[in-house]
Coordinates of C-alpha atoms in Angstrom, one line a residue:
M405 CA 83.5 -61.1 -59.7
R406 CA 87.4 -59.8 -58.2
W407 CA 85.8 -59.6 -54.7
L408 CA 84.4 -63.4 -54.2
P409 CA 87.4 -65.2 -53.3
A410 CA 87.3 -62.6 -49.7
L411 CA 83.7 -63.0 -49.4
C412 CA 83.4 -67.5 -49.6
A413 CA 86.0 -67.3 -46.9
L414 CA 83.7 -63.9 -44.8
L415 CA 80.9 -66.8 -44.7
L416 CA 83.1 -69.0 -44.0
V417 CA 83.9 -67.2 -40.4
A418 CA 80.3 -66.2 -39.9
C419 CA 79.5 -69.6 -39.9
G420 CA 82.5 -70.5 -37.1
G421 CA 84.6 -72.1 -40.0
Q422 CA 88.8 -71.0 -39.6
Q423 CA 90.2 -69.5 -43.1
T424 CA 93.2 -68.3 -44.1
A425 CA 92.5 -64.7 -45.3
R426 CA 94.4 -64.2 -49.0
P427 CA 96.3 -60.2 -49.8
S428 CA 96.0 -59.5 -52.7
F429 CA 96.9 -56.0 -54.2
I430 CA 93.7 -54.7 -56.3
A431 CA 94.8 -51.9 -58.8
E432 CA 91.2 -50.5 -59.5
G433 CA 88.2 -49.6 -57.6
N434 CA 87.6 -49.0 -54.1
P435 CA 86.8 -51.8 -52.6
P436 CA 83.8 -52.2 -50.1
A437 CA 84.7 -54.5 -47.9
L438 CA 88.2 -54.3 -45.5
S439 CA 87.8 -58.2 -45.8
D440 CA 88.6 -58.2 -49.5
W441 CA 92.2 -57.0 -49.1
G442 CA 92.3 -60.2 -47.3
M443 CA 95.1 -58.8 -45.3
M444 CA 93.5 -59.7 -41.9
I445 CA 90.1 -61.6 -40.8
S446 CA 88.0 -61.6 -38.1
N447 CA 85.2 -63.8 -37.2
G448 CA 84.4 -61.9 -34.5
R449 CA 86.3 -63.0 -31.5
T450 CA 89.6 -62.6 -32.9
L451 CA 91.2 -60.5 -35.4
T452 CA 94.6 -62.6 -37.5
L453 CA 96.8 -60.6 -39.5
S454 CA 97.3 -63.1 -43.2
E455 CA 100.5 -64.9 -44.0
G456 CA 103.2 -62.6 -45.1
V457 CA 101.8 -59.5 -43.2
L458 CA 104.0 -57.8 -40.9
P459 CA 102.4 -55.9 -38.3
Y460 CA 105.0 -53.3 -37.0
D461 CA 105.4 -50.2 -34.1
L462 CA 106.5 -46.4 -34.1
N463 CA 109.1 -45.2 -31.5
T464 CA 106.6 -42.5 -31.3
P465 CA 103.2 -42.6 -32.2
L466 CA 101.3 -39.9 -34.0
F467 CA 99.2 -39.1 -30.6
S468 CA 94.6 -40.0 -31.9
D469 CA 92.5 -39.5 -29.0
Y470 CA 93.8 -42.3 -26.9
A471 CA 93.0 -45.0 -29.5
H472 CA 95.6 -47.7 -29.9
K473 CA 96.8 -49.1 -33.1
Q474 CA 97.4 -52.2 -35.0
R475 CA 99.8 -51.2 -38.0
T476 CA 100.7 -53.8 -41.1
I477 CA 102.5 -53.6 -44.6
W478 CA 101.7 -55.8 -47.2
M479 CA 103.7 -56.4 -50.9
P480 CA 103.1 -58.6 -53.5
D481 CA 105.8 -61.2 -54.3
G482 CA 108.3 -59.8 -56.5
V483 CA 108.5 -56.2 -56.1
A484 CA 110.2 -54.6 -52.4
A485 CA 111.1 -51.7 -50.9
G486 CA 113.7 -49.3 -51.0
Y487 CA 115.4 -47.9 -48.0
R488 CA 115.7 -44.5 -47.7
E489 CA 117.6 -42.4 -44.9
G490 CA 115.4 -39.2 -44.4
E491 CA 112.5 -40.1 -45.6
V492 CA 110.1 -42.1 -45.7
L493 CA 110.9 -46.3 -47.0
D494 CA 110.6 -46.4 -51.2
F495 CA 107.1 -48.9 -51.2
P496 CA 107.2 -49.7 -54.6
V497 CA 103.8 -50.1 -56.2
G498 CA 101.6 -53.0 -55.3
T499 CA 102.0 -52.3 -51.8
V500 CA 99.1 -52.1 -48.9
I501 CA 99.6 -50.6 -45.3
T502 CA 96.7 -50.8 -42.8
K503 CA 95.5 -49.3 -39.3
T504 CA 93.7 -50.5 -37.1
F505 CA 91.8 -48.2 -34.1
Y506 CA 90.4 -49.6 -31.7
Y507 CA 90.1 -48.9 -27.6
P508 CA 89.8 -51.1 -24.2
R509 CA 86.1 -51.2 -24.0
G510 CA 83.9 -49.8 -21.3
E511 CA 81.2 -50.8 -19.2
A512 CA 78.5 -49.1 -20.7
A513 CA 78.2 -49.4 -24.6
D514 CA 79.4 -46.2 -26.0
E515 CA 81.8 -45.7 -22.9
V516 CA 85.9 -46.5 -24.4
L517 CA 89.4 -46.6 -21.8
Q518 CA 92.0 -44.6 -22.1
T519 CA 95.0 -45.8 -21.6
T520 CA 98.9 -45.4 -21.6
T521 CA 99.9 -49.0 -21.9
Q522 CA 99.4 -52.0 -24.3
A523 CA 95.6 -52.4 -25.0
P524 CA 94.5 -55.7 -23.9
G525 CA 93.9 -57.5 -26.6
W526 CA 97.1 -57.4 -28.1
R527 CA 98.4 -60.7 -30.4
A528 CA 101.1 -61.2 -32.3
D529 CA 99.2 -61.8 -34.9
G530 CA 96.6 -59.8 -34.4
L531 CA 94.7 -58.9 -31.8
D532 CA 92.1 -60.8 -29.0
L533 CA 88.4 -58.9 -29.1
A534 CA 86.6 -59.9 -26.2
D535 CA 88.1 -57.1 -24.2
I536 CA 88.4 -54.0 -27.0
R537 CA 86.4 -52.7 -29.6
L538 CA 87.8 -51.9 -33.5
V539 CA 86.8 -48.5 -33.7
E540 CA 88.1 -48.5 -38.1
T541 CA 90.7 -49.8 -40.3
R542 CA 92.3 -47.6 -42.6
V543 CA 93.9 -48.7 -45.6
L544 CA 97.5 -47.0 -47.8
V545 CA 97.4 -48.5 -50.7
H546 CA 100.0 -48.0 -53.7
R547 CA 98.8 -47.8 -57.6
E548 CA 100.3 -47.0 -60.5
T549 CA 98.5 -43.3 -60.4
G550 CA 99.8 -42.9 -56.7
W551 CA 98.2 -43.7 -53.1
V552 CA 94.8 -43.7 -52.5
A553 CA 93.4 -43.7 -49.0
L554 CA 90.4 -45.9 -48.3
P555 CA 88.6 -45.0 -44.9
Y556 CA 87.0 -49.2 -43.9
I557 CA 84.6 -48.9 -40.0
W558 CA 84.3 -51.9 -38.3
N559 CA 80.8 -53.1 -37.7
E560 CA 78.9 -53.9 -34.3
A561 CA 79.6 -57.7 -34.4
Q562 CA 83.4 -56.9 -35.0
T563 CA 83.6 -59.7 -38.9
D564 CA 84.1 -56.8 -41.4
A565 CA 84.3 -53.5 -42.1
V566 CA 82.8 -51.0 -44.4
L567 CA 84.3 -48.9 -46.4
Q568 CA 83.0 -45.1 -45.4
R569 CA 84.6 -42.4 -48.1
A570 CA 82.7 -40.1 -46.6
G571 CA 83.8 -40.5 -43.0
D572 CA 82.2 -40.8 -39.3
L573 CA 81.2 -39.1 -36.4
Q574 CA 80.9 -41.9 -33.0
H575 CA 80.0 -40.3 -30.5
L576 CA 81.4 -41.9 -27.4
T577 CA 82.7 -41.9 -24.1
L578 CA 86.2 -42.0 -23.2
V579 CA 86.9 -42.8 -19.6
S580 CA 90.0 -42.0 -17.8
E581 CA 93.0 -44.6 -15.4
D582 CA 90.9 -42.5 -12.5
G583 CA 87.2 -43.1 -13.6
G584 CA 86.6 -39.4 -14.8
R585 CA 84.1 -38.7 -18.0
Q586 CA 84.8 -36.6 -20.8
P587 CA 82.8 -36.8 -24.3
L588 CA 84.8 -38.3 -27.0
P589 CA 83.5 -37.2 -30.5
Y590 CA 86.0 -39.7 -32.5
A591 CA 86.5 -38.7 -36.5
V592 CA 87.0 -40.7 -38.8
P593 CA 88.7 -38.9 -41.6
N594 CA 86.8 -38.8 -45.2
A595 CA 89.5 -39.4 -48.3
N596 CA 89.9 -35.7 -48.7
Q597 CA 90.9 -35.2 -44.6
C598 CA 93.5 -38.4 -45.0
A599 CA 95.2 -36.7 -47.9
G600 CA 94.7 -33.2 -45.5
C601 CA 98.2 -35.1 -43.4
H602 CA 99.4 -37.8 -46.2
A603 CA 100.0 -34.9 -48.9
I604 CA 103.4 -33.6 -46.6
N605 CA 104.4 -31.5 -49.8
N606 CA 102.3 -28.5 -50.2
T607 CA 103.1 -28.1 -54.0
T608 CA 102.3 -31.8 -55.1
R609 CA 99.8 -32.5 -53.0
Q610 CA 100.5 -36.5 -53.5
I611 CA 99.8 -38.3 -51.0
Q612 CA 102.5 -40.7 -48.7
P613 CA 102.9 -42.8 -46.3
I614 CA 104.0 -40.7 -42.6
G615 CA 104.8 -43.5 -40.5
P616 CA 107.4 -46.0 -41.7
A617 CA 110.3 -44.0 -42.0
A618 CA 113.9 -45.8 -40.9
R619 CA 114.0 -43.5 -37.9
H620 CA 110.2 -44.4 -36.3
I621 CA 110.1 -48.1 -37.2
N622 CA 114.0 -48.4 -36.5
R623 CA 113.2 -50.4 -32.9
D624 CA 112.6 -54.4 -32.2
Y625 CA 109.1 -55.4 -32.4
A626 CA 107.1 -59.2 -30.8
Y627 CA 107.2 -61.2 -33.6
A628 CA 105.0 -64.3 -33.2
A629 CA 108.1 -66.4 -33.3
G630 CA 110.1 -63.4 -30.9
S631 CA 111.7 -60.3 -31.1
Q632 CA 113.5 -58.6 -33.7
N633 CA 113.7 -54.8 -35.0
Q634 CA 111.2 -54.6 -38.1
L635 CA 113.7 -52.8 -40.4
V636 CA 115.8 -56.5 -40.9
A637 CA 112.2 -58.1 -40.9
L638 CA 111.6 -55.5 -43.5
S639 CA 114.0 -57.5 -45.0
E640 CA 114.6 -60.8 -44.4
A641 CA 111.0 -60.5 -45.1
G642 CA 112.0 -59.3 -48.4
Y643 CA 110.4 -56.3 -48.3
L644 CA 112.8 -54.3 -48.1
E645 CA 115.9 -54.1 -49.9
G646 CA 119.4 -51.9 -49.3
L647 CA 119.0 -52.0 -46.0
P648 CA 122.8 -50.6 -44.2
A649 CA 124.3 -52.2 -41.0
I650 CA 121.9 -51.5 -38.5
E651 CA 123.6 -49.8 -36.2
Q652 CA 123.9 -46.8 -39.1
A653 CA 120.6 -47.0 -39.1
P654 CA 118.1 -43.6 -37.6
Q655 CA 116.8 -44.3 -34.6
A656 CA 113.9 -41.6 -33.4
A657 CA 113.8 -41.4 -30.0
V658 CA 111.0 -42.5 -27.9
Y659 CA 108.7 -39.7 -26.2
T660 CA 108.2 -41.9 -23.1
D661 CA 110.9 -43.0 -22.1
T662 CA 112.8 -41.1 -19.5
A663 CA 116.4 -43.0 -19.7
A664 CA 116.8 -40.8 -22.9
A665 CA 117.5 -36.9 -23.6
L666 CA 114.3 -34.9 -22.7
N667 CA 115.3 -32.6 -26.6
D668 CA 114.9 -36.0 -28.1
R669 CA 112.3 -37.5 -26.7
A670 CA 110.7 -33.6 -27.5
R671 CA 111.3 -33.6 -31.0
S672 CA 110.5 -36.9 -31.3
Y673 CA 107.2 -36.0 -30.7
L674 CA 106.7 -33.1 -32.6
D675 CA 108.2 -34.6 -35.2
I676 CA 105.4 -37.9 -35.5
N677 CA 102.6 -35.1 -34.8
C678 CA 103.2 -32.4 -36.7
A679 CA 106.1 -32.6 -38.9
H680 CA 103.5 -33.6 -41.9
C681 CA 102.1 -30.1 -41.7
H682 CA 104.8 -27.6 -40.3
N683 CA 108.2 -28.5 -43.1
P684 CA 109.4 -25.8 -44.7
V685 CA 107.7 -27.4 -47.9
G686 CA 103.9 -29.3 -46.3
P687 CA 100.7 -27.4 -46.4
A688 CA 101.9 -25.5 -43.0
D689 CA 104.6 -23.7 -44.5
T690 CA 102.7 -20.4 -44.9
S691 CA 103.8 -20.6 -40.7
G692 CA 107.9 -20.2 -40.8
L693 CA 107.4 -23.0 -38.1
H694 CA 109.3 -26.3 -39.1
L695 CA 108.6 -28.9 -36.5
N696 CA 110.5 -31.5 -38.5
A697 CA 112.9 -33.7 -36.7
D698 CA 115.9 -32.0 -38.7
A699 CA 115.2 -28.8 -38.5
P700 CA 118.2 -26.8 -36.6
E701 CA 117.1 -24.5 -33.3
G702 CA 116.1 -21.1 -33.6
P703 CA 112.8 -19.3 -34.9
N704 CA 111.4 -21.9 -37.1
L705 CA 111.6 -24.3 -35.0
G706 CA 109.4 -21.8 -32.7
L707 CA 111.4 -20.1 -30.0
C708 CA 111.1 -16.3 -29.9
K709 CA 109.1 -16.1 -33.4
L710 CA 106.2 -14.4 -34.2
P711 CA 103.2 -16.0 -34.8
I712 CA 102.7 -15.6 -39.4
A713 CA 99.6 -17.6 -39.8
A714 CA 97.9 -18.4 -36.9
G715 CA 95.3 -16.4 -36.8
G716 CA 93.4 -16.0 -33.6
G717 CA 95.3 -18.9 -32.3
T718 CA 97.6 -17.2 -30.4
G719 CA 95.7 -17.1 -27.0
G720 CA 97.1 -14.0 -26.8
R721 CA 100.8 -15.3 -26.5
R722 CA 103.6 -13.4 -28.4
F723 CA 106.6 -16.1 -29.1
G724 CA 105.7 -20.3 -30.3
I725 CA 107.8 -20.6 -27.6
Q726 CA 109.1 -18.7 -25.1
P727 CA 111.8 -19.9 -23.3
G728 CA 111.7 -21.1 -19.7
H729 CA 107.7 -20.0 -19.7
P730 CA 105.8 -22.4 -21.4
E731 CA 102.5 -20.9 -19.8
E732 CA 103.7 -18.5 -22.2
S733 CA 104.6 -20.2 -25.8
I734 CA 101.9 -20.2 -28.3
L735 CA 103.0 -24.0 -28.6
V736 CA 101.9 -25.2 -25.2
Y737 CA 98.5 -23.2 -26.2
R738 CA 97.3 -24.7 -29.3
L739 CA 98.0 -28.3 -27.8
E740 CA 96.5 -27.7 -24.4
I741 CA 93.0 -26.2 -26.5
T742 CA 89.8 -28.5 -27.9
D743 CA 88.8 -25.8 -29.6
P744 CA 88.4 -27.4 -33.4
G745 CA 89.2 -24.2 -35.2
S746 CA 92.8 -23.5 -33.2
L747 CA 93.6 -26.7 -31.6
M748 CA 96.7 -28.5 -33.3
P749 CA 97.5 -31.2 -34.7
E750 CA 94.0 -30.1 -36.8
L751 CA 92.6 -33.2 -37.6
G752 CA 93.2 -36.4 -35.4
R753 CA 92.3 -34.5 -32.0
S754 CA 89.5 -34.0 -30.0
V755 CA 90.6 -34.7 -26.3
R756 CA 93.7 -33.7 -25.1
H757 CA 97.0 -35.5 -24.9
E758 CA 98.3 -35.0 -21.2
E759 CA 101.4 -37.3 -21.5
G760 CA 102.4 -35.2 -24.1
I761 CA 101.6 -31.5 -23.4
A762 CA 103.5 -32.6 -19.6
L763 CA 106.6 -34.3 -22.2
I764 CA 106.3 -30.2 -24.2
T765 CA 106.4 -28.2 -21.5
E766 CA 108.9 -29.6 -19.5
W767 CA 111.5 -29.0 -22.7
I768 CA 110.7 -25.6 -22.9
A769 CA 110.5 -25.2 -19.7
R770 CA 114.5 -26.2 -19.1
M771 CA 115.4 -24.1 -22.4
E772 CA 117.7 -20.6 -21.4
T773 CA 117.2 -18.9 -24.1
Q774 CA 116.4 -15.1 -23.5
C775 CA 113.6 -13.9 -26.0
R776 CA 114.1 -10.0 -27.6
T777 CA 111.4 -7.9 -27.2
A778 CA 110.6 -5.0 -27.6
G779 CA 109.9 -1.8 -25.1

């Protein structure tokens, strides 16, 4: 049985032994347990990444209801990704990318903490599980037939995660830093919903990674061996070919970095949160709203743009972006609301991202262009 070695390793961990998992590329079938992939192993107290599995982070991450994420990349021997400047890296068949979603624990069983800084439990080679709750791990594997997305839900003991292709809904309570509480219906996407975001070309409908593009991962990471640029680390690990001098690689702004230009921060935020749908060939192409990083300023970016396919999601506002007036801009309205039928992004968000709203509000408030109105 192809998954027997991983099962034996898991049993050793459950009995208190120390076992290093061995990463595997599984070319066919959908393993029922996350441990079958061997990318990480958990004994309920610590989650440890396997040898050769590289963690990475993004300059500006996708907002997912204040969940923290541990992202990893692994490739089998003999293959490497090709560098691409403007797109996601050209990952070879055999690549396995994971993203583990977790929260700091609250006092009650259903409570998780809303934090915007590094979550408790972070380690360079994994996570200390004493004060955090693992929710799900999404696996993106590149097979001969294309990329396949598989969602795994962590068990209560935090020792493994089980494949749940139908998704799941977990009723949590989000506790803010000032003690405020709000319901958090955390939705684990089903396999089709994964494709809803990762199929960024509405014609081909082929899914692909979103985050690991040069501009998003061109940053330092505090690895166990020391801090290093992530693109350089991938190259030195043999996972990336064709990397230019790091000074020549694009770099997206960190949306929380107040020392960076406001426009760069806002565009970076919209790029990672919205552009997988809102790009010239994306699932939201009929809207005519393009929020990708290289979209030129003007109507396609939303400035003085009348809605085409917003339905009832305009909030009674006339333009996508009304320069100088965020309170009259549809874009801000869609970020502010939590109505499932009108909120944006459509998936992965059920609560407001207050820091993101504040950024886009300030960005629009400082615009000086005037929209012409008929009258």
